Short mmCIF file of C-alpha atoms in Angstrom, two decimals:
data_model
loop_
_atom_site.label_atom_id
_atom_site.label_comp_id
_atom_site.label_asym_id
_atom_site.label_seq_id
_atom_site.Cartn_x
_atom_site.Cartn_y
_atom_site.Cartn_z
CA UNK F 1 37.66 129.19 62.84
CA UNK F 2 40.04 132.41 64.10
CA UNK F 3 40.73 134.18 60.54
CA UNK F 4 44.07 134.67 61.74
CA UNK F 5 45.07 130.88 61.49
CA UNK F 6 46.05 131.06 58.10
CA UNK F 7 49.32 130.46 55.92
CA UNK F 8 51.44 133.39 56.53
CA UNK F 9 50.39 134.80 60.10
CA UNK F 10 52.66 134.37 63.19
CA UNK F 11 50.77 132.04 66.24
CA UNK F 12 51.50 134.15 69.56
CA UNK F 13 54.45 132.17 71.66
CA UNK F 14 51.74 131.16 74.37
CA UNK F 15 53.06 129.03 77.22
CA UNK F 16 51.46 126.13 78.42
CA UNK F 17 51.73 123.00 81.46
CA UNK F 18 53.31 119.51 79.11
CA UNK F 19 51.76 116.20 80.56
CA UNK F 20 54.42 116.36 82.84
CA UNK F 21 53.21 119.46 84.22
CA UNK F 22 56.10 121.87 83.19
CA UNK F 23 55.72 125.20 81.93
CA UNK F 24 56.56 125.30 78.00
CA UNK F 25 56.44 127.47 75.78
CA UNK F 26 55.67 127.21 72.07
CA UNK F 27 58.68 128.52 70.58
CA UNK F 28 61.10 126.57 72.90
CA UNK F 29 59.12 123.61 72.05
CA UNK F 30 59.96 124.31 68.10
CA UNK F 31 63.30 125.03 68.44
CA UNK F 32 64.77 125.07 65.21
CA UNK F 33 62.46 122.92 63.64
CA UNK F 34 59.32 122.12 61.46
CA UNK F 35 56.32 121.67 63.99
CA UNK F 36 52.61 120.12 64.06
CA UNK F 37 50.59 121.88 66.48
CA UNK F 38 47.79 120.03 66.46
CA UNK F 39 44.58 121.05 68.98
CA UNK F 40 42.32 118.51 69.43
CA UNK F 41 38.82 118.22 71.59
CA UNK F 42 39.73 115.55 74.31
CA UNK F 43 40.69 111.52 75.24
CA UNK F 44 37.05 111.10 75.00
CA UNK F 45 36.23 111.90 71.15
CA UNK F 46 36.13 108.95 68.90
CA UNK F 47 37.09 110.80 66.29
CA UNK F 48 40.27 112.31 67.80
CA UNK F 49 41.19 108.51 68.57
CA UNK F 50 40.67 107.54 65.16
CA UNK F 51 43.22 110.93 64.02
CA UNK F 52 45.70 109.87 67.04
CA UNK F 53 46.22 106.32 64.99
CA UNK F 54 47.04 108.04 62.15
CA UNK F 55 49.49 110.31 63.69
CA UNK F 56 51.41 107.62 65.66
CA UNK F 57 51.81 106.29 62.38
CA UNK F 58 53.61 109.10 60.73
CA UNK F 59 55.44 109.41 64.14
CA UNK F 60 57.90 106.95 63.36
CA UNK F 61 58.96 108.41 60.27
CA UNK F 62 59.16 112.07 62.04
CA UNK F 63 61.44 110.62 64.68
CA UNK F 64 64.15 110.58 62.08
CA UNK F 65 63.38 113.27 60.56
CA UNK F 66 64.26 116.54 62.47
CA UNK F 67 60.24 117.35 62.81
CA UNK F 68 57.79 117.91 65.99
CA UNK F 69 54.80 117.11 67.32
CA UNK F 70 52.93 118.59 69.79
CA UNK F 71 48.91 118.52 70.83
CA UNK F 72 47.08 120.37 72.65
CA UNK F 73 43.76 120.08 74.37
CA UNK F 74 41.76 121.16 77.40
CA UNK F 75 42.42 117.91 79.32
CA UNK F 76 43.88 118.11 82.62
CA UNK F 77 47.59 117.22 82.64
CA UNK F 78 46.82 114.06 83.98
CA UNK F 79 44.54 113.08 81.68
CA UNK F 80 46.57 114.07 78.88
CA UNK F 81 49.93 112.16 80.05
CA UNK F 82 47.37 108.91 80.67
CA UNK F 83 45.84 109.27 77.26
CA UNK F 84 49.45 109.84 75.65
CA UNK F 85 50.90 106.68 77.05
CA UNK F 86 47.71 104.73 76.16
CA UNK F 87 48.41 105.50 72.77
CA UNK F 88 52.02 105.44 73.15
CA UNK F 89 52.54 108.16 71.49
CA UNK F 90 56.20 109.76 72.33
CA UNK F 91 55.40 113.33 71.48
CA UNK F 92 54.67 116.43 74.03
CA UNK F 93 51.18 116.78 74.90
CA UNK F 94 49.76 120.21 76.72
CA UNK F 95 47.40 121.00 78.35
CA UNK F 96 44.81 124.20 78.42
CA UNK F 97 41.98 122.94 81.40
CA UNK F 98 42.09 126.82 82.17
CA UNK F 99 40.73 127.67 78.55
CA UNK F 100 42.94 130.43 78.05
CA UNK F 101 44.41 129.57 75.33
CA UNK F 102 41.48 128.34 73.24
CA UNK F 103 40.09 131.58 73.66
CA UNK F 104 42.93 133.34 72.87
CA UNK F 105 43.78 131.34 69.79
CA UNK F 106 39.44 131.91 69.04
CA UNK F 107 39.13 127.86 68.87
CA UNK F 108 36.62 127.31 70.94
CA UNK F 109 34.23 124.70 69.76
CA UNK F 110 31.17 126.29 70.64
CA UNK F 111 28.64 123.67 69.61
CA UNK F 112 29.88 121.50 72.84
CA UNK F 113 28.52 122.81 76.26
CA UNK F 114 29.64 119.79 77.91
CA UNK F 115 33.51 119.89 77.24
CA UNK F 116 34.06 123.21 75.97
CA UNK F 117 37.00 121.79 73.74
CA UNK F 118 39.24 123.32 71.08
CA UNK F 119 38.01 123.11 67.52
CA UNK F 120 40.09 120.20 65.99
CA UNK F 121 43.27 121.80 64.01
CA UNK F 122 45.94 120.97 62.89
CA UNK F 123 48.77 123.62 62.13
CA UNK F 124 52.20 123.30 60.34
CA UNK F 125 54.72 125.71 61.45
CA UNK F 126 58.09 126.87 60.46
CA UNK F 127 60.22 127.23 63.66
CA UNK F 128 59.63 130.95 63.90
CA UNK F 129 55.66 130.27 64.61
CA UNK F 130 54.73 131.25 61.24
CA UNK F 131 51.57 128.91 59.84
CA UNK F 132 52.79 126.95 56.95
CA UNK F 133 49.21 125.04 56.63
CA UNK F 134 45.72 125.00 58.61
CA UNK F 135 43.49 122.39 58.10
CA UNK F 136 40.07 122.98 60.14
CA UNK F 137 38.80 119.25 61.32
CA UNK F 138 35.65 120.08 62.99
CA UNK F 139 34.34 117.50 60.54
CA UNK F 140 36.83 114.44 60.02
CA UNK F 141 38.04 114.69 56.68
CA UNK F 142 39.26 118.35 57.29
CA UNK F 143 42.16 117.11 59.00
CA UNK F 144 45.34 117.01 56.83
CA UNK F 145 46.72 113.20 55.63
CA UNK F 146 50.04 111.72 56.59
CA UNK F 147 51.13 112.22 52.82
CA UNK F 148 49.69 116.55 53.43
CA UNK F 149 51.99 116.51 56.56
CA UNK F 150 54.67 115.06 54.86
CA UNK F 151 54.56 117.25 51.70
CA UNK F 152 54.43 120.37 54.00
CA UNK F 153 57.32 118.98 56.43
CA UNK F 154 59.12 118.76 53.35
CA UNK F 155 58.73 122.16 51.87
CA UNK F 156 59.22 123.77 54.99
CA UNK F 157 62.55 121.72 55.40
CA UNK F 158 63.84 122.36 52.06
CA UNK F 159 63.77 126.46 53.14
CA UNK F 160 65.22 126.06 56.59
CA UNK F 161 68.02 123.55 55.77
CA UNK F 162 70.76 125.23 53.98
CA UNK F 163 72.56 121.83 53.09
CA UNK F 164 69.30 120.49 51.51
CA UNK F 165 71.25 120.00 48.48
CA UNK F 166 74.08 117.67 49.49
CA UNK F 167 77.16 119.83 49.71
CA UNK F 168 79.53 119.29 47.06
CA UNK F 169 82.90 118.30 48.25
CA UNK R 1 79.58 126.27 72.15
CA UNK R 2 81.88 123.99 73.37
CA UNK R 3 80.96 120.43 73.84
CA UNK R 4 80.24 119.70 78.10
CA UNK R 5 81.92 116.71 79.55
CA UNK R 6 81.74 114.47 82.93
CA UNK R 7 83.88 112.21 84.06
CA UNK R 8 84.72 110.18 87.52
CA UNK R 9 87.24 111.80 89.57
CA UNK R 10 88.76 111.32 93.28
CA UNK R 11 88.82 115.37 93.85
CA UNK R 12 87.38 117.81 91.68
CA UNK R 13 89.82 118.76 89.17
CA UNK R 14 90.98 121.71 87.72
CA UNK R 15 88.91 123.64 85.20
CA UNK R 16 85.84 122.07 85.82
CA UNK R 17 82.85 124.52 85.63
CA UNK R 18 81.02 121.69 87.97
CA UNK R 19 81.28 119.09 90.47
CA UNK R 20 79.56 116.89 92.99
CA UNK R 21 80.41 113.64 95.48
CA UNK R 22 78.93 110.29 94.73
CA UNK R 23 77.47 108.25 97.49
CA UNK R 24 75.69 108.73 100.65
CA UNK R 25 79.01 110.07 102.00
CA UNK R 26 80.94 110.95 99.19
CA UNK R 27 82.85 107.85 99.62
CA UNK R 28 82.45 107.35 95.74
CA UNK R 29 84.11 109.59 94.71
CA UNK R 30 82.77 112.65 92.41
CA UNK R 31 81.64 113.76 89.27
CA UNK R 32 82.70 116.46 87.64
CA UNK R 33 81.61 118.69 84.55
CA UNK R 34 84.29 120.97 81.55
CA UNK R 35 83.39 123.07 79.12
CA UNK R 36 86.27 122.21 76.41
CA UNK R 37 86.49 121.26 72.87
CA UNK R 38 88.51 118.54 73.34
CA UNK R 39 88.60 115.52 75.99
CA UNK R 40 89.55 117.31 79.28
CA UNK R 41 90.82 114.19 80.19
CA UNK R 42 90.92 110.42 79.66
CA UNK R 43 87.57 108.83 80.03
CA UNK R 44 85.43 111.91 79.73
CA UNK R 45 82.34 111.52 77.91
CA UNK R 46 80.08 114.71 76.53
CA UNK R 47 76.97 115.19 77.91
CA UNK R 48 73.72 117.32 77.03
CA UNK R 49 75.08 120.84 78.42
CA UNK R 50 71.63 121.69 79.71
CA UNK R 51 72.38 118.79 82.52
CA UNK R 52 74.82 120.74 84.10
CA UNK R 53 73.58 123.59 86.84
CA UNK R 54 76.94 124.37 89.84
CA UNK R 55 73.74 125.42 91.63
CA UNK R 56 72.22 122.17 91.06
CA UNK R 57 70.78 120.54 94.00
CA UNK R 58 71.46 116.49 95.40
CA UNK R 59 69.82 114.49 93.11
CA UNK R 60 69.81 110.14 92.62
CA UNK R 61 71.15 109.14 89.33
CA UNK R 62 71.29 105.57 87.37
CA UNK R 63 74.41 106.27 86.18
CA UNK R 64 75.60 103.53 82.76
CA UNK R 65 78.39 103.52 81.32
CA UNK R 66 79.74 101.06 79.20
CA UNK R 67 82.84 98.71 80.27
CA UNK R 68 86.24 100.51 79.52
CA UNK R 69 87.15 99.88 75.96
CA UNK R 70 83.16 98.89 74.77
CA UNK R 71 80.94 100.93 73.05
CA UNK R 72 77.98 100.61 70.48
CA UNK R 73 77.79 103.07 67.54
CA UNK R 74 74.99 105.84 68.37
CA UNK R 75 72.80 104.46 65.76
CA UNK R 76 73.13 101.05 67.25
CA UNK R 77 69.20 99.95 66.98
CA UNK R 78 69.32 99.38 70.70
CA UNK R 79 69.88 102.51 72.02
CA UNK R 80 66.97 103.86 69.48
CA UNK R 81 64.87 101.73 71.39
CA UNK R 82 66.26 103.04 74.98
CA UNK R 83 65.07 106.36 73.23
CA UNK R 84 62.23 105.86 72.31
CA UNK R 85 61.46 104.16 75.75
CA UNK R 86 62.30 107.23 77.03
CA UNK R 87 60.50 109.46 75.20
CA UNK R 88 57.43 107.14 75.87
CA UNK R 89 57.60 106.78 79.68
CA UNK R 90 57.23 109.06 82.67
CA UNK R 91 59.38 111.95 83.30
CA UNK R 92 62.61 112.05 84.93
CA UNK R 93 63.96 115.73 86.16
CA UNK R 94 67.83 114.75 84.16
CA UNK R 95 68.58 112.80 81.06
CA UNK R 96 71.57 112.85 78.50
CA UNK R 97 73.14 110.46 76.95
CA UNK R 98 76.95 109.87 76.88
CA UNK R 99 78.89 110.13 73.42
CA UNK R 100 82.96 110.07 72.45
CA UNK R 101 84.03 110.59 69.29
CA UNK R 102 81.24 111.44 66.81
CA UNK R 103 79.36 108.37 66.69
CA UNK R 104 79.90 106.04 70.04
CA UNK R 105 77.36 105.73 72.78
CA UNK R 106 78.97 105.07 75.74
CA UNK R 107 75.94 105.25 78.24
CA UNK R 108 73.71 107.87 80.00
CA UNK R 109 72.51 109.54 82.60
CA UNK R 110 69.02 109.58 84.51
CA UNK R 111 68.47 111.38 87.43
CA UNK R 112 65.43 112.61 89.77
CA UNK R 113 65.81 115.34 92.80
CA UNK R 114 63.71 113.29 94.86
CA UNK R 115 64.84 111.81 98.29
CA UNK R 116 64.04 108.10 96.44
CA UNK R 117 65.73 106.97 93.58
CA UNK R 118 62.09 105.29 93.00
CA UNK R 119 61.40 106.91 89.54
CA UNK R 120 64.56 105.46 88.10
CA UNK R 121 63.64 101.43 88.55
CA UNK R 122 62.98 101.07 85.05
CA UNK R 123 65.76 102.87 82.77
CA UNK R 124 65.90 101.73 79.44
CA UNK R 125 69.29 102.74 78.97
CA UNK R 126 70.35 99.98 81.61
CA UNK R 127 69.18 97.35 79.04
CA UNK R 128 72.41 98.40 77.03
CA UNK R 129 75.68 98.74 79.53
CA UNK R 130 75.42 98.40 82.91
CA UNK R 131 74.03 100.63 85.79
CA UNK R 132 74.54 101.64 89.20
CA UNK R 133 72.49 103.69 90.85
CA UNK R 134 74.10 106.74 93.04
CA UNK R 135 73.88 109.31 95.13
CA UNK R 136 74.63 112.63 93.77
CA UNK R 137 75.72 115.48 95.50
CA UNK R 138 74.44 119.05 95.13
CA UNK R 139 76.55 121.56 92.41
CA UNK R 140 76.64 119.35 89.60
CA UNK R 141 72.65 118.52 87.72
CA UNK R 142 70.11 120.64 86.82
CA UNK R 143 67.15 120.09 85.08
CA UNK R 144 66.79 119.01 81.40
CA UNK R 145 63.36 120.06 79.57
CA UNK R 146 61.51 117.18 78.76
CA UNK R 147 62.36 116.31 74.98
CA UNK R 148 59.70 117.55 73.05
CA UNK R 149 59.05 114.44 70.72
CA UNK R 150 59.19 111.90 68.67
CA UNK R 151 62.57 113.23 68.03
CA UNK R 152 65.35 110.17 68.23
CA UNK R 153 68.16 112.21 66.43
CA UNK R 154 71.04 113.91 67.29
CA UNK R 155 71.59 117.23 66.07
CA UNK R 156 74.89 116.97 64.71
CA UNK R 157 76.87 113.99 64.47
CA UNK R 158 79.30 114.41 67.50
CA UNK R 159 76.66 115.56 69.99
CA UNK R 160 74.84 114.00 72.71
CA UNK R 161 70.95 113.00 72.70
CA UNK R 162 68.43 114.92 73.54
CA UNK R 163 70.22 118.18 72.77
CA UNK R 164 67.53 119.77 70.80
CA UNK R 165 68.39 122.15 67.85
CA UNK R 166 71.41 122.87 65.51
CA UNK R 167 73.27 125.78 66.27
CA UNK R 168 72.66 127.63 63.23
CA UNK R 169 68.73 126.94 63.75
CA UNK R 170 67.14 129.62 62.17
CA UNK R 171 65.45 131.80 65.12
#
């Protein structure tokens, strides 16, 4: 995995089609808020079904909470906006079928000649783009749990909200 | 910033920044957009900002709006759904929903620059007040980026869903 995905190092602001195919870019997309960036190989990977279910479970906590989601792959738009409603998940999805991204970002997952995917990841981010967490999943039980996410969606929230401690009157 | 506002109007008014006829011939009337920090006038409703584009081109719109005098608070579990439906479903080029007050959801607006108003058969928000669906003229809607997700929240309590950061967000 890149050496520079690690806690403390700024991801570039790359820009990349949503499943709806418009332009985005990665620091619009965080606005002012806590982010998962989360790359995964494709619709087709059992294993990144399996890590969607958990996700669209901690999704309904995360609407509420002032946090976002995004994942990326190298699926065509297309794909990516049939496999998102499939799942129902109600987060952006992006896509990279041109590959520059994963190769700028050093993710490729070199052991797959067929799909040329991303290396599963999963990043936190605080809304400037700097990595809070980076959990490698290129086997399963890399990827970060719900209760990980939540424990680093809270930390990061506690520094960016300056009325984390309820204002006295 | 100050809070943006549409309301129904016979002419365009004074001091709006935007405005557009309704109807094939502008025989509904118009819509028209402020920038002000109060109610520019009586039954104006504030709307997601990034809606608003003078340079906008014709667009169709399900317009909703709730009955004069009804309303459901913002958190009403009902219009969650409506959000999350929209969220969920395909894209639409406008979306915004309409607030008074800090808390009352009033209706919305979801609108495609096609020629067909096909992609708008299915709003969720009609579920809630009812809808008619119009012809808008150009100089009024732009484009709103697709919400980003799973985001149902306002940010701040007198604002309009899916405007998408607090102001003092840190950069």
């Amino acid at each position: 995995m890149n050496a520079d995905l690690v806690p403390g190092r700024h991801l570039p602001d790359f820009r990349l089609p949503d499943h709806v195919g418009n332009q985005r870019s990665l620091s619009d997309l965080a606005g002012g808020d806590p982010m998962l960036l989360h790359f995964y190989r494709g619709w087709w990977c059992p294993k990144e079904q399996a890590y969607f279910r958990k996700l669209l479970q901690l999704q309904d906590e995360a609407e509420v909470a002032y946090t976002r989601f995004v994942s990326v792959s190298v699926d065509t738009a297309e794909e990516s906006a049939a496999f998102r409603a499939g799942l129902g998940a109600r987060w952006t999805f992006l896509s990279d079928h041109e590959r520059r991204c994963v190769h700028e970002l050093g993710l490729l997952e070199t052991t797959d000649r067929s799909h040329n995917p991303f290396v599963p990841t999963v990043l936190v981010l605080e809304p400037d783009l700097r990595i809070h967490a980076a959990f490698n999943g290129y086997w399963f039980w890399g990827r970060p749990t719900n209760e990980e996410l939540r424990q680093a969606f809270r930390t990061i929230t506690r520094s960016i909200r300056s009325d984390w401690e309820v204002p006295a009157r | 910033m100050s809070p943006c506002w549409v309301a129904r109007c016979s002419t365009r008014p004074r001091g709006a920044i935007a405005s557009a006829t309704l109807g094939d011939d502008g025989s509904d009337g118009m819509l028209a957009a402020w920038q002000a920090d109060d109610e520019p006038q009586p039954g104006a409703v504030k709307i997601d900002p990034r809606c608003i584009d003078a340079d906008g081109d014709a667009a169709w719109a399900s317009l909703v709006l709730a009955p004069r005098g009804t309303w459901l608070l913002f958190d009403d579990v009902a219009v969650s759904h409506a959000i999350r439906s929209v969220l969920a479903g395909p894209p639409v080029d406008v979306v915004s929903t309409f607030v008074t007050g800090d808390d009352r959801f009033v209706g919305a607006i979801t609108a495609v620059h096609d020629d067909e108003p096909t992609r708008l058969r299915d709003d969720p928000f009609a579920a809630i007040f009812p809808t008619c669906l119009v012809r808008v003229g150009p100089g009024l809607l732009g484009r709103t980026p697709t919400p980003v997700g799973p985001m149902t929240q306002r940010y701040g309590a007198a604002n309009p869903w899916p405007w998408d950061r607090f102001p003092e967000a840190r950069a």
